[in-house]
Coordinates of C-alpha atoms in Angstrom, one line a residue:
Chain A
X1 CA 56.4 122.4 94.5
X2 CA 59.2 120.6 92.9
X3 CA 60.3 122.0 89.5
X4 CA 61.0 119.3 86.9
X5 CA 63.4 120.0 84.3
X6 CA 61.5 118.3 81.6
X7 CA 57.9 118.4 80.4
X8 CA 55.8 115.7 82.1
X9 CA 54.5 114.6 78.6
X10 CA 58.1 113.9 77.1
X11 CA 60.2 111.1 77.8
X12 CA 60.9 110.6 81.7
X13 CA 64.5 111.5 83.0
X14 CA 64.7 108.3 84.3
X15 CA 64.2 104.5 83.1
X16 CA 62.3 103.1 86.1
X17 CA 58.9 101.9 86.2
X18 CA 57.4 104.2 88.9
X19 CA 54.3 102.5 89.7
X20 CA 56.4 99.2 90.4
X21 CA 59.0 101.1 92.4
X22 CA 56.6 103.2 94.8
X23 CA 54.7 99.8 95.6
X24 CA 57.9 98.1 96.5
X25 CA 58.8 101.1 98.8
X26 CA 55.3 101.4 100.5
X27 CA 55.9 97.8 101.3
X28 CA 59.3 98.6 102.9
X29 CA 57.9 101.6 104.8
X30 CA 55.4 99.3 106.4
X31 CA 58.1 96.7 107.1
X32 CA 60.2 99.3 109.0
X33 CA 57.2 100.4 110.9
X34 CA 56.5 96.6 111.9
X35 CA 60.0 96.4 113.3
X36 CA 59.4 99.6 115.4
X37 CA 56.1 98.0 116.7
X38 CA 58.2 94.7 117.4
X39 CA 60.5 97.0 119.6
X40 CA 57.7 98.4 121.4
X41 CA 56.5 95.2 122.3
X42 CA 59.9 94.0 123.8
X43 CA 60.2 91.4 120.8
X44 CA 63.2 88.9 121.4
X45 CA 66.3 90.5 119.7
X46 CA 66.6 87.7 117.1
X47 CA 63.3 88.1 115.8
X48 CA 63.8 91.6 115.3
X49 CA 67.2 91.0 113.6
X50 CA 65.3 88.3 111.3
X51 CA 62.9 91.0 110.2
X52 CA 65.8 93.7 109.8
X53 CA 67.5 91.2 107.5
X54 CA 64.3 90.8 105.4
X55 CA 63.7 94.8 105.0
X56 CA 67.5 95.1 104.1
X57 CA 66.8 92.4 101.4
X58 CA 63.7 93.7 100.1
X59 CA 65.6 97.4 99.8
X60 CA 68.4 95.7 97.9
X61 CA 65.9 94.2 95.8
X62 CA 64.7 97.8 94.8
X63 CA 68.2 98.8 94.1
X64 CA 68.8 95.9 91.8
X65 CA 65.5 96.6 89.9
X66 CA 66.4 100.2 89.5
X67 CA 70.0 99.4 88.4
X68 CA 68.7 96.8 85.7
X69 CA 66.2 99.5 84.1
X70 CA 68.8 102.1 84.3
X71 CA 71.1 99.8 82.5
X72 CA 68.5 99.0 80.1
X73 CA 67.4 102.5 79.4
X74 CA 69.8 105.2 80.3
X75 CA 73.0 103.3 79.5
X76 CA 71.8 101.8 76.3
X77 CA 70.7 104.9 75.2
X78 CA 73.7 106.6 76.0
X79 CA 75.9 104.0 74.3
X80 CA 73.5 104.5 71.2
X81 CA 73.9 108.3 70.7
X82 CA 77.5 109.3 71.8
X83 CA 81.0 107.9 73.2
X84 CA 81.9 110.3 76.1
X85 CA 78.4 110.3 77.5
X86 CA 78.3 106.3 77.6
X87 CA 81.7 106.4 79.2
X88 CA 80.3 108.8 81.9
X89 CA 77.2 106.8 82.2
X90 CA 79.3 103.6 82.6
X91 CA 81.3 105.2 85.2
X92 CA 78.3 106.3 87.3
X93 CA 76.7 102.8 87.0
X94 CA 79.8 101.2 88.3
X95 CA 80.1 103.7 91.2
X96 CA 76.6 102.9 92.1
X97 CA 77.2 99.2 92.0
X98 CA 80.0 99.6 94.2
X99 CA 77.8 101.5 96.8
X100 CA 75.4 98.8 96.5
X101 CA 78.0 96.0 97.0
X102 CA 79.7 97.7 99.9
X103 CA 76.3 98.6 101.8
Chain B
X1 CA 46.7 93.9 122.9
X2 CA 49.7 92.0 122.7
X3 CA 50.5 89.6 125.5
X4 CA 54.0 89.7 127.0
X5 CA 55.3 86.5 128.6
X6 CA 57.0 88.7 131.3
X7 CA 56.1 91.3 133.8
X8 CA 56.9 94.8 132.5
X9 CA 58.7 95.7 135.9
X10 CA 61.0 92.9 135.5
X11 CA 64.2 92.2 133.4
X12 CA 63.2 92.6 129.9
X13 CA 63.3 89.7 127.5
X14 CA 65.5 91.4 125.4
X15 CA 69.1 93.2 125.4
X16 CA 68.7 96.2 123.4
X17 CA 68.2 100.0 124.3
X18 CA 64.4 100.4 123.0
X19 CA 65.0 104.4 122.9
X20 CA 67.9 104.3 120.6
X21 CA 66.5 101.5 118.2
X22 CA 63.1 103.3 117.8
X23 CA 64.8 106.6 117.0
X24 CA 67.0 104.9 114.3
X25 CA 63.9 103.2 112.9
X26 CA 62.0 106.5 112.8
X27 CA 64.9 108.0 111.0
X28 CA 65.0 104.9 108.4
X29 CA 61.0 105.2 108.0
X30 CA 61.6 108.9 107.0
X31 CA 64.6 107.9 104.7
X32 CA 62.1 105.5 102.8
X33 CA 59.6 108.0 102.6
X34 CA 62.3 110.5 101.2
X35 CA 63.0 107.8 98.4
X36 CA 59.2 107.3 97.5
X37 CA 59.1 111.3 96.8
X38 CA 62.4 111.1 94.7
X39 CA 60.5 108.5 92.6
X40 CA 57.4 110.6 92.5
X41 CA 59.5 113.7 91.3
X42 CA 61.1 111.3 88.8
X43 CA 64.6 111.9 90.2
X44 CA 67.6 110.6 88.3
X45 CA 67.9 106.7 88.7
X46 CA 71.5 107.0 90.2
X47 CA 70.4 109.5 92.7
X48 CA 67.6 107.3 94.0
X49 CA 70.0 104.5 94.2
X50 CA 72.4 106.6 96.3
X51 CA 69.6 107.2 98.9
X52 CA 68.6 103.4 98.7
X53 CA 72.4 102.4 99.4
X54 CA 72.3 104.9 102.1
X55 CA 69.3 103.5 103.9
X56 CA 70.4 99.9 103.5
X57 CA 73.5 101.0 105.3
X58 CA 71.5 102.6 108.2
X59 CA 69.6 99.4 108.4
X60 CA 72.6 97.2 108.8
X61 CA 73.8 99.6 111.5
X62 CA 70.6 98.9 113.3
X63 CA 71.2 95.3 112.8
X64 CA 74.8 95.4 114.2
X65 CA 73.7 97.4 117.3
X66 CA 70.7 94.7 117.9
X67 CA 73.6 92.0 117.5
X68 CA 76.1 93.7 119.6
X69 CA 73.7 94.3 122.8
X70 CA 72.1 90.7 122.1
X71 CA 75.7 89.1 122.6
X72 CA 76.6 91.3 125.6
X73 CA 73.4 90.7 127.2
X74 CA 71.6 87.6 126.4
X75 CA 74.6 85.5 125.4
X76 CA 76.6 86.3 128.4
X77 CA 73.9 86.0 130.5
X78 CA 73.1 82.3 128.8
X79 CA 77.0 81.3 129.0
X80 CA 76.8 82.4 132.9
X81 CA 74.1 80.3 133.9
X82 CA 74.0 77.2 131.8
X83 CA 75.8 74.9 129.1
X84 CA 72.9 73.7 126.8
X85 CA 71.4 77.2 127.0
X86 CA 74.6 79.0 125.9
X87 CA 75.0 76.5 122.9
X88 CA 71.5 77.3 121.5
X89 CA 72.1 81.0 121.9
X90 CA 75.4 80.8 119.9
X91 CA 73.7 78.8 117.3
X92 CA 70.7 81.4 117.0
X93 CA 73.2 84.3 117.0
X94 CA 75.4 82.7 114.3
X95 CA 72.4 82.3 112.2
X96 CA 71.3 85.8 112.5
X97 CA 74.6 86.8 111.6
X98 CA 74.7 84.7 108.6
X99 CA 71.3 86.2 107.5
X100 CA 72.9 89.7 108.0
X101 CA 75.9 88.9 106.0
X102 CA 73.9 87.3 103.1
X103 CA 71.3 90.0 103.0
Chain C
X1 CA 110.5 79.5 113.1
X2 CA 107.2 81.0 114.8
X3 CA 107.1 81.1 118.4
X4 CA 104.0 80.2 120.1
X5 CA 103.2 81.8 123.3
X6 CA 101.4 78.6 124.5
X7 CA 102.5 74.9 124.8
X8 CA 101.0 72.9 122.0
X9 CA 99.8 70.3 124.3
X10 CA 97.8 72.8 126.4
X11 CA 94.4 74.3 125.3
X12 CA 94.9 76.2 122.2
X13 CA 94.6 80.0 121.9
X14 CA 91.7 79.8 119.6
X15 CA 88.2 78.0 119.3
X16 CA 88.3 76.7 115.9
X17 CA 88.8 73.4 114.2
X18 CA 92.3 73.9 112.2
X19 CA 91.7 70.8 110.2
X20 CA 88.3 71.8 108.8
X21 CA 89.3 75.6 108.3
X22 CA 92.6 74.4 106.6
X23 CA 90.7 72.1 104.1
X24 CA 88.3 74.9 103.0
X25 CA 91.3 77.6 102.6
X26 CA 92.9 74.9 100.3
X27 CA 89.7 74.7 98.3
X28 CA 89.6 78.4 98.2
X29 CA 93.1 78.7 97.0
X30 CA 92.3 76.2 94.2
X31 CA 89.4 78.3 93.4
X32 CA 91.4 81.5 92.9
X33 CA 94.1 79.7 90.8
X34 CA 90.8 78.2 88.6
X35 CA 89.9 81.9 88.1
X36 CA 93.3 83.0 87.1
X37 CA 93.3 80.1 84.4
X38 CA 90.0 81.4 83.3
X39 CA 91.5 84.8 82.6
X40 CA 94.6 83.2 80.9
X41 CA 92.2 81.4 78.5
X42 CA 90.1 84.7 77.8
X43 CA 86.8 83.3 79.5
X44 CA 84.0 85.5 78.8
X45 CA 83.6 88.1 81.9
X46 CA 80.3 87.1 83.0
X47 CA 81.7 83.6 83.3
X48 CA 84.7 84.9 85.3
X49 CA 82.5 86.8 87.6
X50 CA 80.2 83.9 88.6
X51 CA 83.3 82.2 89.8
X52 CA 84.5 85.3 91.7
X53 CA 81.1 85.3 93.3
X54 CA 81.2 81.7 94.4
X55 CA 84.7 82.0 95.8
X56 CA 83.6 85.4 97.7
X57 CA 80.9 83.2 99.1
X58 CA 83.1 80.4 100.1
X59 CA 85.6 83.1 102.0
X60 CA 82.4 84.3 103.7
X61 CA 81.4 80.7 104.9
X62 CA 84.8 80.2 106.3
X63 CA 84.5 83.7 108.3
X64 CA 81.1 82.6 109.6
X65 CA 82.7 79.4 110.6
X66 CA 85.3 80.8 112.4
X67 CA 83.0 83.4 113.9
X68 CA 80.6 80.6 115.4
X69 CA 83.5 78.7 116.8
X70 CA 84.8 81.9 118.4
X71 CA 81.8 82.8 120.2
X72 CA 81.0 79.3 121.1
X73 CA 84.4 79.0 122.7
X74 CA 86.4 82.3 123.5
X75 CA 83.5 84.4 124.1
X76 CA 81.6 81.9 126.3
X77 CA 85.0 81.1 128.3
X78 CA 85.4 84.8 128.9
X79 CA 81.6 85.1 130.1
X80 CA 82.1 82.4 132.4
X81 CA 85.3 83.8 134.0
X82 CA 85.2 87.5 134.3
X83 CA 83.4 90.6 133.2
X84 CA 85.5 93.0 131.8
X85 CA 87.1 90.4 129.7
X86 CA 83.6 89.3 128.5
X87 CA 82.8 93.1 127.6
X88 CA 86.2 93.2 125.6
X89 CA 85.6 90.0 123.7
X90 CA 81.9 91.0 122.8
X91 CA 83.2 94.4 121.5
X92 CA 85.8 92.6 119.5
X93 CA 83.5 90.1 118.1
X94 CA 81.2 92.8 117.2
X95 CA 83.9 94.7 115.2
X96 CA 84.6 91.6 113.4
X97 CA 81.0 91.2 112.3
X98 CA 80.7 94.6 111.1
X99 CA 84.0 94.1 108.9
X100 CA 82.5 91.0 107.6
X101 CA 79.0 92.8 107.1
X102 CA 80.5 95.7 105.1
X103 CA 83.0 93.4 103.2
Chain D
X1 CA 94.9 72.5 75.4
X2 CA 92.1 74.8 75.5
X3 CA 90.3 75.7 72.2
X4 CA 89.1 79.1 71.8
X5 CA 86.2 80.0 69.5
X6 CA 88.3 83.1 68.4
X7 CA 91.7 83.9 66.6
X8 CA 93.9 85.2 69.2
X9 CA 94.8 88.1 66.8
X10 CA 91.3 89.3 66.7
X11 CA 89.4 91.4 69.1
X12 CA 89.2 89.3 72.4
X13 CA 86.0 87.7 73.7
X14 CA 86.0 89.9 76.7
X15 CA 86.4 93.4 77.8
X16 CA 89.1 93.3 80.8
X17 CA 92.6 94.1 81.1
X18 CA 94.1 90.4 81.5
X19 CA 97.5 91.5 83.0
X20 CA 95.9 93.9 85.8
X21 CA 93.3 91.1 86.6
X22 CA 95.9 88.1 86.8
X23 CA 98.1 90.5 89.2
X24 CA 95.2 91.0 91.6
X25 CA 94.3 87.4 91.4
X26 CA 98.0 86.3 92.4
X27 CA 97.9 88.8 95.3
X28 CA 94.7 87.2 96.6
X29 CA 96.2 83.9 96.2
X30 CA 98.9 85.1 98.5
X31 CA 96.5 86.3 101.0
X32 CA 94.7 82.9 101.0
X33 CA 98.1 81.3 101.6
X34 CA 98.7 83.7 104.3
X35 CA 95.4 82.8 106.3
X36 CA 96.2 79.3 105.9
X37 CA 99.5 79.7 107.6
X38 CA 97.8 82.1 110.5
X39 CA 95.7 78.7 111.1
X40 CA 98.8 76.7 111.2
X41 CA 100.4 79.0 113.7
X42 CA 97.2 78.9 115.8
X43 CA 96.8 82.5 115.3
X44 CA 93.9 84.3 117.5
X45 CA 90.5 83.8 115.7
X46 CA 89.7 87.4 115.3
X47 CA 92.8 88.3 113.8
X48 CA 92.2 85.4 111.1
X49 CA 88.6 87.0 110.7
X50 CA 90.5 90.3 109.8
X51 CA 92.4 88.9 107.1
X52 CA 89.3 86.8 105.8
X53 CA 87.4 90.2 105.6
X54 CA 90.4 91.8 103.8
X55 CA 90.4 89.1 101.2
X56 CA 86.8 89.1 100.5
X57 CA 87.1 92.9 100.0
X58 CA 89.9 92.4 97.6
X59 CA 87.8 89.6 95.7
X60 CA 85.0 92.0 95.5
X61 CA 87.1 94.6 94.0
X62 CA 88.3 92.3 91.4
X63 CA 84.6 91.5 90.7
X64 CA 83.8 95.3 90.3
X65 CA 86.7 95.8 88.0
X66 CA 85.8 93.1 85.8
X67 CA 82.0 94.4 85.7
X68 CA 83.1 98.0 84.9
X69 CA 85.0 96.7 82.1
X70 CA 82.4 94.3 81.0
X71 CA 79.7 97.2 80.9
X72 CA 82.2 99.7 79.1
X73 CA 83.2 97.1 76.3
X74 CA 80.6 94.1 75.9
X75 CA 77.6 96.0 77.0
X76 CA 78.4 99.3 75.1
X77 CA 79.2 97.2 72.1
X78 CA 76.0 95.2 72.1
X79 CA 74.1 98.3 72.7
X80 CA 75.5 100.0 69.6
X81 CA 74.9 96.8 67.1
X82 CA 71.5 95.3 68.1
X83 CA 68.5 95.5 70.1
X84 CA 68.0 92.1 71.3
X85 CA 71.6 91.3 71.9
X86 CA 71.9 94.4 74.2
X87 CA 68.6 93.2 76.1
X88 CA 70.4 90.0 76.6
X89 CA 73.7 91.7 77.8
X90 CA 71.6 93.7 80.2
X91 CA 69.9 90.9 81.7
X92 CA 73.1 88.8 81.9
X93 CA 74.9 91.8 83.7
X94 CA 72.2 92.5 86.3
X95 CA 72.1 88.5 87.1
X96 CA 76.0 88.8 87.8
X97 CA 75.5 92.1 90.0
X98 CA 72.7 90.3 91.9
X99 CA 75.0 87.3 92.6
X100 CA 77.8 89.9 93.7
X101 CA 75.3 91.7 96.0
X102 CA 74.1 88.8 97.4
X103 CA 77.5 86.9 97.9

């Protein structure tokens, strides 16, 4: 259904470990469902909040992993091939870090 | 399956609006599933990161809503009835805020 | 030079421990000056960043202390005296927590 | 008093704009002193908190600027010269970003 602009056998358009990221996201989805069940069960506010903070931390850990892989692959690759492309990648990465710090 | 320590017809053990919190959590669960689909489709790292930051922000908004309702109901109630209970509630709320700020 | 709207011998307009907060702020001011000296000495970026993160954490700790004292004194006092005043205090505290989480 | 391991006339050991960072730090030092004066004047807790959040945000902005310059200079330089050095720089930068996100 989705059209990829690259051949699946070629180098991927990203630098992250799909398997690892998918596994973490499945766990986070389970955490969010767990919080919903806590709410259904009238769980005490502070206990719900503790789970929300843990889930936020897990999401941030995914973001930090994605960012590390992005710097190690996409940014380093761009730095090695061309000047302007590297500048663009650094600007893009810094904006992503800013959104992450501000979120 | 779950045993509540309070009669469902009585005043609930929490101060939050169940319907509203459940709706937000359902939306967040959808956001997490959307990120997983982006990973399946080899979406560019920075675009995945943008969605992760948006989802983190949505989770924090749930936490802030839970906290506001908790202060408005549980903490205010405790302050009105007894001294030591209020101190305990304030300590508990501050610890939850600390976890939130640090997450 | 400053006009206080309350008699210094009366109950203060705030709930925080002035001595303790002042001591922490003096230490933070020293940390900021230390970072400036690191920059003067051409210290490596990552080492400067480590100090900036430590100082940010120290400022957040001051905020969390101020907030805890505010909840324990101003909010609890308001809850005990009147309804609308308590609502206002809760709204004000939640807005402050939101700024803190978003900063 | 300080011994630099590099000749002051050579390329600096860092990638940041000293003048700009120093100016921002001077302003932040002033903000911290301003908060101390607010405490001396028994300023209302919430107003002190607003200033603490603004100062935290200003410190984070310094960190994000240092990080952007670091990625643009040190990391890109390392990527262009050698493999293992680039890996080390990426690890170092990611650790700094993690401290920043967690602070």
